[in-house]
């Protein structure tokens, strides 16, 4: 049983924040436990909405897999604000858990996937009768409530309208993006950054294959299994990622980690799909030394708090 009480001073304790469905964390997240122990830090999984937890009893709380917060975002943001030593910081979580942050990044000059927003009660005009589009809520994770629609197909047009109506009826904002076909060949690149003595630094990158295959019908089988491999980031991808991180409110130096997801745009140049600062998979098992680098990043944050 996890001890939620005040740690013995001299031996830092870190809460690896998860959800009730993953009380022992994902396999990838557990990779950091042994490297932390080797550095004199005890790390334990803790469920974010467990009312018995004394968060002040931890030297640092690191968000890892609290993936059930989406229907309760306001509650989650309020919880984050009440945790005294949270990484990433609560203000970043409030900003990053609604994907309308993409507008701010675009305004700051970051190349992003063109995105339109449909608010609850707003009448939605189809962007045309041709082309493929992705619809999903502005507060989401993974591919939940996400669909891919070919507007040349009358059935897909009807399903797209219904998707927007369904999200709006639930009080959710819909984001509408063109489907970037390069993901079917080049895949999506995720660039991982971890804190170090000099601030946030690039750690490693992975490639994710295309997953989304059709409309959101609320049933299984619409997504391909996630295919992940190691990838070498290009200079152009790194430049876009660094420009993205520089535009984060409050600056990137206070972040413990960041994941920048990129897809080639129409001209082949990388464009931002998402900036993951809340609870991203870090794919530690896909790069030599990545668990140790995360342990060092956590140690850097612990040291800065002493």
PDB file of C-alpha atoms in Angstrom:
ATOM      1  CA  UNK A   1       0.000   0.000   0.000  1.00  0.00           C
ATOM      2  CA  UNK A   2       1.320   3.432  -0.917  1.00  0.00           C
ATOM      3  CA  UNK A   3       2.293   5.621   2.024  1.00  0.00           C
ATOM      4  CA  UNK A   4       0.864   9.076   1.352  1.00  0.00           C
ATOM      5  CA  UNK A   5       2.372  10.704   4.437  1.00  0.00           C
ATOM      6  CA  UNK A   6       5.279  13.067   4.863  1.00  0.00           C
ATOM      7  CA  UNK A   7       8.574  11.563   3.602  1.00  0.00           C
ATOM      8  CA  UNK A   8      11.659  11.225   5.742  1.00  0.00           C
ATOM      9  CA  UNK A   9      13.886  14.155   4.920  1.00  0.00           C
ATOM     10  CA  UNK A  10      17.056  13.239   3.096  1.00  0.00           C
ATOM     11  CA  UNK A  11      15.326  10.656   0.886  1.00  0.00           C
ATOM     12  CA  UNK A  12      13.217  12.465  -1.713  1.00  0.00           C
ATOM     13  CA  UNK A  13       9.933  10.881  -2.689  1.00  0.00           C
ATOM     14  CA  UNK A  14       8.265  11.470  -6.019  1.00  0.00           C
ATOM     15  CA  UNK A  15       4.636  10.780  -6.908  1.00  0.00           C
ATOM     16  CA  UNK A  16       4.217   9.479 -10.448  1.00  0.00           C
ATOM     17  CA  UNK A  17       0.687  10.674 -11.072  1.00  0.00           C
ATOM     18  CA  UNK A  18      -1.664   8.231 -12.758  1.00  0.00           C
ATOM     19  CA  UNK A  19      -5.359   7.312 -12.899  1.00  0.00           C
ATOM     20  CA  UNK A  20      -7.419   4.589 -11.226  1.00  0.00           C
ATOM     21  CA  UNK A  21      -7.446   2.510 -14.411  1.00  0.00           C
ATOM     22  CA  UNK A  22      -3.615   2.379 -14.360  1.00  0.00           C
ATOM     23  CA  UNK A  23      -2.766   2.190 -10.651  1.00  0.00           C
ATOM     24  CA  UNK A  24       0.663   0.688 -11.370  1.00  0.00           C
ATOM     25  CA  UNK A  25       1.471   2.951 -14.349  1.00  0.00           C
ATOM     26  CA  UNK A  26       2.123   2.037 -17.944  1.00  0.00           C
ATOM     27  CA  UNK A  27       5.102  -0.257 -18.586  1.00  0.00           C
ATOM     28  CA  UNK A  28       7.013   2.594 -20.237  1.00  0.00           C
ATOM     29  CA  UNK A  29       6.522   4.921 -17.262  1.00  0.00           C
ATOM     30  CA  UNK A  30       7.840   2.305 -14.839  1.00  0.00           C
ATOM     31  CA  UNK A  31      11.206   2.393 -16.597  1.00  0.00           C
ATOM     32  CA  UNK A  32      12.186   5.515 -14.645  1.00  0.00           C
ATOM     33  CA  UNK A  33      11.646   3.943 -11.188  1.00  0.00           C
ATOM     34  CA  UNK A  34      14.930   2.002 -11.030  1.00  0.00           C
ATOM     35  CA  UNK A  35      17.096   4.891 -12.334  1.00  0.00           C
ATOM     36  CA  UNK A  36      15.525   7.143  -9.707  1.00  0.00           C
ATOM     37  CA  UNK A  37      16.175   4.576  -6.978  1.00  0.00           C
ATOM     38  CA  UNK A  38      19.805   4.419  -8.100  1.00  0.00           C
ATOM     39  CA  UNK A  39      19.940   8.179  -7.490  1.00  0.00           C
ATOM     40  CA  UNK A  40      18.430   7.931  -4.013  1.00  0.00           C
ATOM     41  CA  UNK A  41      14.909   8.916  -5.030  1.00  0.00           C
ATOM     42  CA  UNK A  42      11.848   6.811  -4.243  1.00  0.00           C
ATOM     43  CA  UNK A  43       9.128   7.010  -6.908  1.00  0.00           C
ATOM     44  CA  UNK A  44       5.635   5.604  -6.396  1.00  0.00           C
ATOM     45  CA  UNK A  45       2.463   5.648  -8.515  1.00  0.00           C
ATOM     46  CA  UNK A  46      -0.322   7.790  -7.065  1.00  0.00           C
ATOM     47  CA  UNK A  47      -3.848   8.229  -8.447  1.00  0.00           C
ATOM     48  CA  UNK A  48      -4.592  11.898  -9.049  1.00  0.00           C
ATOM     49  CA  UNK A  49      -8.183  11.938  -7.731  1.00  0.00           C
ATOM     50  CA  UNK A  50      -7.601   9.705  -4.704  1.00  0.00           C
ATOM     51  CA  UNK A  51      -8.937  11.827  -1.808  1.00  0.00           C
ATOM     52  CA  UNK A  52      -6.646  10.087   0.690  1.00  0.00           C
ATOM     53  CA  UNK A  53      -3.470  11.467  -0.862  1.00  0.00           C
ATOM     54  CA  UNK A  54      -1.498  14.122   1.008  1.00  0.00           C
ATOM     55  CA  UNK A  55       0.255  15.790  -1.925  1.00  0.00           C
ATOM     56  CA  UNK A  56       2.319  17.944   0.409  1.00  0.00           C
ATOM     57  CA  UNK A  57       3.958  14.711   1.522  1.00  0.00           C
ATOM     58  CA  UNK A  58       5.845  14.415  -1.767  1.00  0.00           C
ATOM     59  CA  UNK A  59       8.869  16.382  -2.815  1.00  0.00           C
ATOM     60  CA  UNK A  60       7.604  16.376  -6.407  1.00  0.00           C
ATOM     61  CA  UNK A  61       4.490  15.165  -8.215  1.00  0.00           C
ATOM     62  CA  UNK A  62       5.147  14.204 -11.840  1.00  0.00           C
ATOM     63  CA  UNK A  63       2.181  13.872 -14.176  1.00  0.00           C
ATOM     64  CA  UNK A  64       2.412  10.631 -16.105  1.00  0.00           C
ATOM     65  CA  UNK A  65      -0.881   8.893 -16.992  1.00  0.00           C
ATOM     66  CA  UNK A  66      -3.932  10.675 -15.512  1.00  0.00           C
ATOM     67  CA  UNK A  67      -5.753   9.845 -18.745  1.00  0.00           C
ATOM     68  CA  UNK A  68      -9.289   9.929 -17.356  1.00  0.00           C
ATOM     69  CA  UNK A  69      -9.358  13.687 -16.773  1.00  0.00           C
ATOM     70  CA  UNK A  70     -10.869  14.702 -20.117  1.00  0.00           C
ATOM     71  CA  UNK A  71     -14.558  14.592 -19.076  1.00  0.00           C
ATOM     72  CA  UNK A  72     -13.569  16.423 -15.856  1.00  0.00           C
ATOM     73  CA  UNK A  73     -11.051  18.914 -17.121  1.00  0.00           C
ATOM     74  CA  UNK A  74     -12.169  21.740 -14.808  1.00  0.00           C
ATOM     75  CA  UNK A  75     -11.822  19.434 -11.811  1.00  0.00           C
ATOM     76  CA  UNK A  76      -8.408  18.304 -13.017  1.00  0.00           C
ATOM     77  CA  UNK A  77      -7.155  21.862 -13.539  1.00  0.00           C
ATOM     78  CA  UNK A  78      -8.384  22.832 -10.058  1.00  0.00           C
ATOM     79  CA  UNK A  79      -6.648  19.783  -8.596  1.00  0.00           C
ATOM     80  CA  UNK A  80      -3.416  20.696 -10.370  1.00  0.00           C
ATOM     81  CA  UNK A  81      -3.530  24.195  -8.923  1.00  0.00           C
ATOM     82  CA  UNK A  82      -3.777  22.712  -5.424  1.00  0.00           C
ATOM     83  CA  UNK A  83      -0.743  20.422  -5.735  1.00  0.00           C
ATOM     84  CA  UNK A  84       2.221  22.325  -4.276  1.00  0.00           C
ATOM     85  CA  UNK A  85       5.035  20.686  -6.282  1.00  0.00           C
ATOM     86  CA  UNK A  86       3.605  19.662  -9.654  1.00  0.00           C
ATOM     87  CA  UNK A  87       5.502  19.036 -12.881  1.00  0.00           C
ATOM     88  CA  UNK A  88       4.663  20.343 -15.288  1.00  0.00           C
ATOM     89  CA  UNK A  89       3.333  23.460 -13.485  1.00  0.00           C
ATOM     90  CA  UNK A  90      -0.397  23.937 -12.969  1.00  0.00           C
ATOM     91  CA  UNK A  91      -0.546  27.076 -15.154  1.00  0.00           C
ATOM     92  CA  UNK A  92       0.946  25.092 -18.018  1.00  0.00           C
ATOM     93  CA  UNK A  93      -1.607  22.321 -17.459  1.00  0.00           C
ATOM     94  CA  UNK A  94      -4.496  24.807 -17.583  1.00  0.00           C
ATOM     95  CA  UNK A  95      -3.170  26.174 -20.889  1.00  0.00           C
ATOM     96  CA  UNK A  96      -2.218  22.871 -22.497  1.00  0.00           C
ATOM     97  CA  UNK A  97      -5.315  20.780 -21.711  1.00  0.00           C
ATOM     98  CA  UNK A  98      -7.417  22.743 -24.227  1.00  0.00           C
ATOM     99  CA  UNK A  99      -6.043  22.465 -27.745  1.00  0.00           C
ATOM    100  CA  UNK A 100      -7.091  25.999 -28.569  1.00  0.00           C
ATOM    101  CA  UNK A 101      -3.530  26.772 -27.508  1.00  0.00           C
ATOM    102  CA  UNK A 102      -2.749  25.985 -31.161  1.00  0.00           C
ATOM    103  CA  UNK A 103      -4.135  29.405 -32.120  1.00  0.00           C
ATOM    104  CA  UNK A 104      -1.666  31.103 -29.778  1.00  0.00           C
ATOM    105  CA  UNK A 105       1.241  29.121 -31.158  1.00  0.00           C
ATOM    106  CA  UNK A 106       0.187  29.875 -34.728  1.00  0.00           C
ATOM    107  CA  UNK A 107      -0.006  33.582 -33.878  1.00  0.00           C
ATOM    108  CA  UNK A 108       3.532  33.306 -32.498  1.00  0.00           C
ATOM    109  CA  UNK A 109       4.744  32.081 -35.897  1.00  0.00           C
ATOM    110  CA  UNK A 110       4.793  28.347 -35.236  1.00  0.00           C
ATOM    111  CA  UNK A 111       3.760  26.374 -38.347  1.00  0.00           C
ATOM    112  CA  UNK A 112       0.646  24.469 -37.246  1.00  0.00           C
ATOM    113  CA  UNK A 113      -2.023  22.341 -38.873  1.00  0.00           C
ATOM    114  CA  UNK A 114      -4.782  24.772 -39.986  1.00  0.00           C
ATOM    115  CA  UNK A 115      -7.530  24.443 -37.392  1.00  0.00           C
ATOM    116  CA  UNK A 116     -11.110  25.721 -37.187  1.00  0.00           C
ATOM    117  CA  UNK A 117     -13.219  25.622 -34.030  1.00  0.00           C
ATOM    118  CA  UNK A 118     -16.934  24.965 -33.602  1.00  0.00           C
ATOM    119  CA  UNK A 119     -18.375  26.033 -30.260  1.00  0.00           C
ATOM    120  CA  UNK A 120     -21.481  24.422 -28.713  1.00  0.00           C
ATOM    121  CA  UNK A 121     -24.652  25.773 -30.323  1.00  0.00           C
ATOM    122  CA  UNK A 122     -22.789  27.128 -33.348  1.00  0.00           C
ATOM    123  CA  UNK A 123     -24.020  26.105 -36.788  1.00  0.00           C
ATOM    124  CA  UNK A 124     -21.229  24.326 -38.619  1.00  0.00           C
ATOM    125  CA  UNK A 125     -20.625  24.847 -42.312  1.00  0.00           C
ATOM    126  CA  UNK A 126     -18.825  21.986 -44.027  1.00  0.00           C
ATOM    127  CA  UNK A 127     -15.456  23.193 -45.364  1.00  0.00           C
ATOM    128  CA  UNK A 128     -16.415  21.855 -48.808  1.00  0.00           C
ATOM    129  CA  UNK A 129     -17.476  18.689 -50.559  1.00  0.00           C
ATOM    130  CA  UNK A 130     -14.009  17.337 -51.164  1.00  0.00           C
ATOM    131  CA  UNK A 131     -10.968  16.530 -49.076  1.00  0.00           C
ATOM    132  CA  UNK A 132     -10.446  14.611 -45.862  1.00  0.00           C
ATOM    133  CA  UNK A 133     -10.839  16.195 -42.449  1.00  0.00           C
ATOM    134  CA  UNK A 134     -10.264  15.180 -38.847  1.00  0.00           C
ATOM    135  CA  UNK A 135     -12.806  16.135 -36.177  1.00  0.00           C
ATOM    136  CA  UNK A 136     -12.144  15.870 -32.466  1.00  0.00           C
ATOM    137  CA  UNK A 137     -12.887  17.732 -29.240  1.00  0.00           C
ATOM    138  CA  UNK A 138     -10.545  20.480 -28.117  1.00  0.00           C
ATOM    139  CA  UNK A 139     -10.155  18.666 -24.784  1.00  0.00           C
ATOM    140  CA  UNK A 140      -9.066  15.133 -25.606  1.00  0.00           C
ATOM    141  CA  UNK A 141      -6.255  12.610 -25.439  1.00  0.00           C
ATOM    142  CA  UNK A 142      -5.225   9.877 -27.796  1.00  0.00           C
ATOM    143  CA  UNK A 143      -7.889   9.266 -30.418  1.00  0.00           C
ATOM    144  CA  UNK A 144     -10.932   9.429 -28.170  1.00  0.00           C
ATOM    145  CA  UNK A 145     -13.984  10.966 -29.901  1.00  0.00           C
ATOM    146  CA  UNK A 146     -11.898  11.511 -33.037  1.00  0.00           C
ATOM    147  CA  UNK A 147     -12.934  10.741 -36.601  1.00  0.00           C
ATOM    148  CA  UNK A 148     -11.581  11.024 -40.141  1.00  0.00           C
ATOM    149  CA  UNK A 149     -14.058  12.030 -42.839  1.00  0.00           C
ATOM    150  CA  UNK A 150     -13.874  12.055 -46.624  1.00  0.00           C
ATOM    151  CA  UNK A 151     -16.193  14.887 -47.633  1.00  0.00           C
ATOM    152  CA  UNK A 152     -16.546  13.483 -51.148  1.00  0.00           C
ATOM    153  CA  UNK A 153     -18.620  10.724 -49.533  1.00  0.00           C
ATOM    154  CA  UNK A 154     -22.216  11.860 -48.740  1.00  0.00           C
ATOM    155  CA  UNK A 155     -22.399   9.402 -45.843  1.00  0.00           C
ATOM    156  CA  UNK A 156     -19.186  10.816 -44.374  1.00  0.00           C
ATOM    157  CA  UNK A 157     -20.583  14.359 -44.664  1.00  0.00           C
ATOM    158  CA  UNK A 158     -23.652  13.321 -42.669  1.00  0.00           C
ATOM    159  CA  UNK A 159     -21.512  11.533 -40.105  1.00  0.00           C
ATOM    160  CA  UNK A 160     -19.265  14.578 -39.766  1.00  0.00           C
ATOM    161  CA  UNK A 161     -22.252  16.828 -39.074  1.00  0.00           C
ATOM    162  CA  UNK A 162     -23.507  14.342 -36.493  1.00  0.00           C
ATOM    163  CA  UNK A 163     -20.075  14.207 -34.874  1.00  0.00           C
ATOM    164  CA  UNK A 164     -20.055  17.983 -34.422  1.00  0.00           C
ATOM    165  CA  UNK A 165     -23.645  17.956 -33.112  1.00  0.00           C
ATOM    166  CA  UNK A 166     -22.811  15.207 -30.625  1.00  0.00           C
ATOM    167  CA  UNK A 167     -19.809  17.057 -29.234  1.00  0.00           C
ATOM    168  CA  UNK A 168     -21.714  20.341 -29.109  1.00  0.00           C
ATOM    169  CA  UNK A 169     -24.621  18.741 -27.244  1.00  0.00           C
ATOM    170  CA  UNK A 170     -22.122  17.607 -24.624  1.00  0.00           C
ATOM    171  CA  UNK A 171     -20.858  21.185 -24.284  1.00  0.00           C
ATOM    172  CA  UNK A 172     -17.584  20.431 -26.060  1.00  0.00           C
ATOM    173  CA  UNK A 173     -15.722  22.499 -28.639  1.00  0.00           C
ATOM    174  CA  UNK A 174     -14.959  20.694 -31.914  1.00  0.00           C
ATOM    175  CA  UNK A 175     -11.694  21.193 -33.752  1.00  0.00           C
ATOM    176  CA  UNK A 176     -11.653  20.703 -37.521  1.00  0.00           C
ATOM    177  CA  UNK A 177      -8.370  20.010 -39.302  1.00  0.00           C
ATOM    178  CA  UNK A 178      -7.494  18.878 -42.820  1.00  0.00           C
ATOM    179  CA  UNK A 179      -6.139  15.339 -42.853  1.00  0.00           C
ATOM    180  CA  UNK A 180      -2.463  15.516 -43.775  1.00  0.00           C
ATOM    181  CA  UNK A 181      -1.924  12.556 -46.080  1.00  0.00           C
ATOM    182  CA  UNK A 182       1.836  12.523 -45.466  1.00  0.00           C
ATOM    183  CA  UNK A 183       1.106  10.786 -42.169  1.00  0.00           C
ATOM    184  CA  UNK A 184       0.192   7.691 -44.200  1.00  0.00           C
ATOM    185  CA  UNK A 185       3.721   7.469 -45.595  1.00  0.00           C
ATOM    186  CA  UNK A 186       6.113   9.485 -43.434  1.00  0.00           C
ATOM    187  CA  UNK A 187       4.154   8.977 -40.221  1.00  0.00           C
ATOM    188  CA  UNK A 188       4.075  11.373 -37.278  1.00  0.00           C
ATOM    189  CA  UNK A 189       7.265  12.389 -35.488  1.00  0.00           C
ATOM    190  CA  UNK A 190       7.281  12.921 -31.740  1.00  0.00           C
ATOM    191  CA  UNK A 191      10.279  14.859 -30.424  1.00  0.00           C
ATOM    192  CA  UNK A 192      10.925  14.409 -26.702  1.00  0.00           C
ATOM    193  CA  UNK A 193      12.588  17.060 -24.545  1.00  0.00           C
ATOM    194  CA  UNK A 194      13.692  16.658 -20.911  1.00  0.00           C
ATOM    195  CA  UNK A 195      14.951  19.137 -18.324  1.00  0.00           C
ATOM    196  CA  UNK A 196      18.654  19.466 -17.681  1.00  0.00           C
ATOM    197  CA  UNK A 197      20.988  21.834 -15.839  1.00  0.00           C
ATOM    198  CA  UNK A 198      20.847  24.248 -18.779  1.00  0.00           C
ATOM    199  CA  UNK A 199      17.081  24.004 -19.306  1.00  0.00           C
ATOM    200  CA  UNK A 200      14.963  21.864 -21.572  1.00  0.00           C
ATOM    201  CA  UNK A 201      17.051  19.747 -23.970  1.00  0.00           C
ATOM    202  CA  UNK A 202      16.268  17.342 -26.786  1.00  0.00           C
ATOM    203  CA  UNK A 203      16.360  13.696 -25.685  1.00  0.00           C
ATOM    204  CA  UNK A 204      15.079  11.445 -28.482  1.00  0.00           C
ATOM    205  CA  UNK A 205      12.444  11.032 -31.178  1.00  0.00           C
ATOM    206  CA  UNK A 206      10.063   8.327 -32.342  1.00  0.00           C
ATOM    207  CA  UNK A 207       7.880   7.691 -35.371  1.00  0.00           C
ATOM    208  CA  UNK A 208       4.197   6.886 -35.003  1.00  0.00           C
ATOM    209  CA  UNK A 209       2.350   5.350 -37.919  1.00  0.00           C
ATOM    210  CA  UNK A 210      -1.082   6.549 -39.026  1.00  0.00           C
ATOM    211  CA  UNK A 211      -3.855   5.248 -36.768  1.00  0.00           C
ATOM    212  CA  UNK A 212      -7.077   6.942 -37.821  1.00  0.00           C
ATOM    213  CA  UNK A 213      -8.930   5.100 -40.581  1.00  0.00           C
ATOM    214  CA  UNK A 214     -12.497   6.415 -40.610  1.00  0.00           C
ATOM    215  CA  UNK A 215     -15.416   8.217 -38.947  1.00  0.00           C
ATOM    216  CA  UNK A 216     -16.022   8.108 -35.215  1.00  0.00           C
ATOM    217  CA  UNK A 217     -18.861   5.612 -34.873  1.00  0.00           C
ATOM    218  CA  UNK A 218     -18.317   4.900 -31.221  1.00  0.00           C
ATOM    219  CA  UNK A 219     -17.136   1.358 -31.911  1.00  0.00           C
ATOM    220  CA  UNK A 220     -13.833  -0.470 -31.895  1.00  0.00           C
ATOM    221  CA  UNK A 221     -11.897  -1.230 -35.040  1.00  0.00           C
ATOM    222  CA  UNK A 222     -11.588   2.254 -36.508  1.00  0.00           C
ATOM    223  CA  UNK A 223      -7.957   2.648 -35.507  1.00  0.00           C
ATOM    224  CA  UNK A 224      -4.897   0.751 -36.544  1.00  0.00           C
ATOM    225  CA  UNK A 225      -2.648  -0.534 -33.753  1.00  0.00           C
ATOM    226  CA  UNK A 226      -0.104   2.121 -32.834  1.00  0.00           C
ATOM    227  CA  UNK A 227       3.147   1.349 -34.678  1.00  0.00           C
ATOM    228  CA  UNK A 228       6.106   3.034 -32.984  1.00  0.00           C
ATOM    229  CA  UNK A 229       9.771   2.992 -33.957  1.00  0.00           C
ATOM    230  CA  UNK A 230      12.803   5.060 -33.085  1.00  0.00           C
ATOM    231  CA  UNK A 231      13.490   8.004 -35.387  1.00  0.00           C
ATOM    232  CA  UNK A 232      16.306  10.476 -35.936  1.00  0.00           C
ATOM    233  CA  UNK A 233      15.011  14.043 -35.746  1.00  0.00           C
ATOM    234  CA  UNK A 234      15.997  16.329 -38.615  1.00  0.00           C
ATOM    235  CA  UNK A 235      17.434  19.806 -38.179  1.00  0.00           C
ATOM    236  CA  UNK A 236      14.221  21.251 -39.612  1.00  0.00           C
ATOM    237  CA  UNK A 237      12.068  19.322 -37.124  1.00  0.00           C
ATOM    238  CA  UNK A 238      14.268  20.415 -34.231  1.00  0.00           C
ATOM    239  CA  UNK A 239      13.993  24.049 -35.334  1.00  0.00           C
ATOM    240  CA  UNK A 240      10.182  23.878 -35.393  1.00  0.00           C
ATOM    241  CA  UNK A 241      10.146  22.143 -32.010  1.00  0.00           C
ATOM    242  CA  UNK A 242      12.411  24.768 -30.449  1.00  0.00           C
ATOM    243  CA  UNK A 243      10.297  27.585 -31.884  1.00  0.00           C
ATOM    244  CA  UNK A 244       7.210  25.901 -30.450  1.00  0.00           C
ATOM    245  CA  UNK A 245       8.703  25.516 -26.984  1.00  0.00           C
ATOM    246  CA  UNK A 246       9.943  29.106 -26.963  1.00  0.00           C
ATOM    247  CA  UNK A 247       6.304  30.244 -27.332  1.00  0.00           C
ATOM    248  CA  UNK A 248       5.041  28.370 -24.247  1.00  0.00           C
ATOM    249  CA  UNK A 249       3.625  30.862 -21.710  1.00  0.00           C
ATOM    250  CA  UNK A 250       6.176  31.397 -18.973  1.00  0.00           C
ATOM    251  CA  UNK A 251       8.951  29.939 -21.118  1.00  0.00           C
ATOM    252  CA  UNK A 252      10.260  26.393 -21.483  1.00  0.00           C
ATOM    253  CA  UNK A 253      12.886  26.399 -18.730  1.00  0.00           C
ATOM    254  CA  UNK A 254      10.426  25.509 -15.976  1.00  0.00           C
ATOM    255  CA  UNK A 255       9.181  22.409 -17.821  1.00  0.00           C
ATOM    256  CA  UNK A 256      10.212  18.915 -16.753  1.00  0.00           C
ATOM    257  CA  UNK A 257       9.339  17.414 -20.116  1.00  0.00           C
ATOM    258  CA  UNK A 258       7.728  18.261 -23.431  1.00  0.00           C
ATOM    259  CA  UNK A 259       6.656  16.320 -26.499  1.00  0.00           C
ATOM    260  CA  UNK A 260       6.332  18.055 -29.847  1.00  0.00           C
ATOM    261  CA  UNK A 261       4.289  16.120 -32.426  1.00  0.00           C
ATOM    262  CA  UNK A 262       4.978  16.978 -36.071  1.00  0.00           C
ATOM    263  CA  UNK A 263       3.682  15.855 -39.481  1.00  0.00           C
ATOM    264  CA  UNK A 264       4.938  16.937 -42.918  1.00  0.00           C
ATOM    265  CA  UNK A 265       2.673  19.628 -44.372  1.00  0.00           C
ATOM    266  CA  UNK A 266       1.623  20.025 -47.987  1.00  0.00           C
ATOM    267  CA  UNK A 267       5.111  21.221 -48.983  1.00  0.00           C
ATOM    268  CA  UNK A 268       6.888  18.583 -46.911  1.00  0.00           C
ATOM    269  CA  UNK A 269       7.958  20.969 -44.150  1.00  0.00           C
ATOM    270  CA  UNK A 270       7.103  19.904 -40.587  1.00  0.00           C
ATOM    271  CA  UNK A 271       3.984  21.395 -39.007  1.00  0.00           C
ATOM    272  CA  UNK A 272       2.850  21.118 -35.413  1.00  0.00           C
ATOM    273  CA  UNK A 273      -0.020  18.737 -34.706  1.00  0.00           C
ATOM    274  CA  UNK A 274       0.084  18.901 -30.923  1.00  0.00           C
ATOM    275  CA  UNK A 275       2.311  20.149 -28.135  1.00  0.00           C
ATOM    276  CA  UNK A 276       2.064  17.659 -25.266  1.00  0.00           C
ATOM    277  CA  UNK A 277       2.952  19.174 -21.894  1.00  0.00           C
ATOM    278  CA  UNK A 278       0.412  17.527 -19.605  1.00  0.00           C
ATOM    279  CA  UNK A 279       0.586  13.725 -19.634  1.00  0.00           C
ATOM    280  CA  UNK A 280       2.398  12.640 -22.795  1.00  0.00           C
ATOM    281  CA  UNK A 281       3.778   9.184 -23.368  1.00  0.00           C
ATOM    282  CA  UNK A 282       7.535   9.734 -23.328  1.00  0.00           C
ATOM    283  CA  UNK A 283       8.476   6.491 -25.149  1.00  0.00           C
ATOM    284  CA  UNK A 284      11.377   5.869 -22.791  1.00  0.00           C
ATOM    285  CA  UNK A 285      11.830   2.330 -24.043  1.00  0.00           C
ATOM    286  CA  UNK A 286      12.670   3.460 -27.576  1.00  0.00           C
ATOM    287  CA  UNK A 287      15.940   5.268 -26.899  1.00  0.00           C
ATOM    288  CA  UNK A 288      19.052   4.152 -25.052  1.00  0.00           C
ATOM    289  CA  UNK A 289      19.516   6.146 -21.874  1.00  0.00           C
ATOM    290  CA  UNK A 290      16.095   7.820 -21.976  1.00  0.00           C
ATOM    291  CA  UNK A 291      14.930   6.460 -18.570  1.00  0.00           C
ATOM    292  CA  UNK A 292      18.170   7.708 -17.034  1.00  0.00           C
ATOM    293  CA  UNK A 293      17.753  11.112 -18.687  1.00  0.00           C
ATOM    294  CA  UNK A 294      14.245  11.424 -17.243  1.00  0.00           C
ATOM    295  CA  UNK A 295      15.583  10.443 -13.823  1.00  0.00           C
ATOM    296  CA  UNK A 296      18.222  13.159 -14.132  1.00  0.00           C
ATOM    297  CA  UNK A 297      15.537  15.651 -15.200  1.00  0.00           C
ATOM    298  CA  UNK A 298      13.490  14.807 -12.110  1.00  0.00           C
ATOM    299  CA  UNK A 299      16.602  15.119  -9.957  1.00  0.00           C
ATOM    300  CA  UNK A 300      17.249  18.547 -11.490  1.00  0.00           C
ATOM    301  CA  UNK A 301      13.762  19.667 -10.491  1.00  0.00           C
ATOM    302  CA  UNK A 302      14.142  18.232  -7.010  1.00  0.00           C
ATOM    303  CA  UNK A 303      17.458  20.016  -6.548  1.00  0.00           C
ATOM    304  CA  UNK A 304      15.983  23.325  -7.663  1.00  0.00           C
ATOM    305  CA  UNK A 305      13.346  23.049  -4.936  1.00  0.00           C
ATOM    306  CA  UNK A 306      15.769  22.496  -2.090  1.00  0.00           C
TER     307      UNK A 306
END
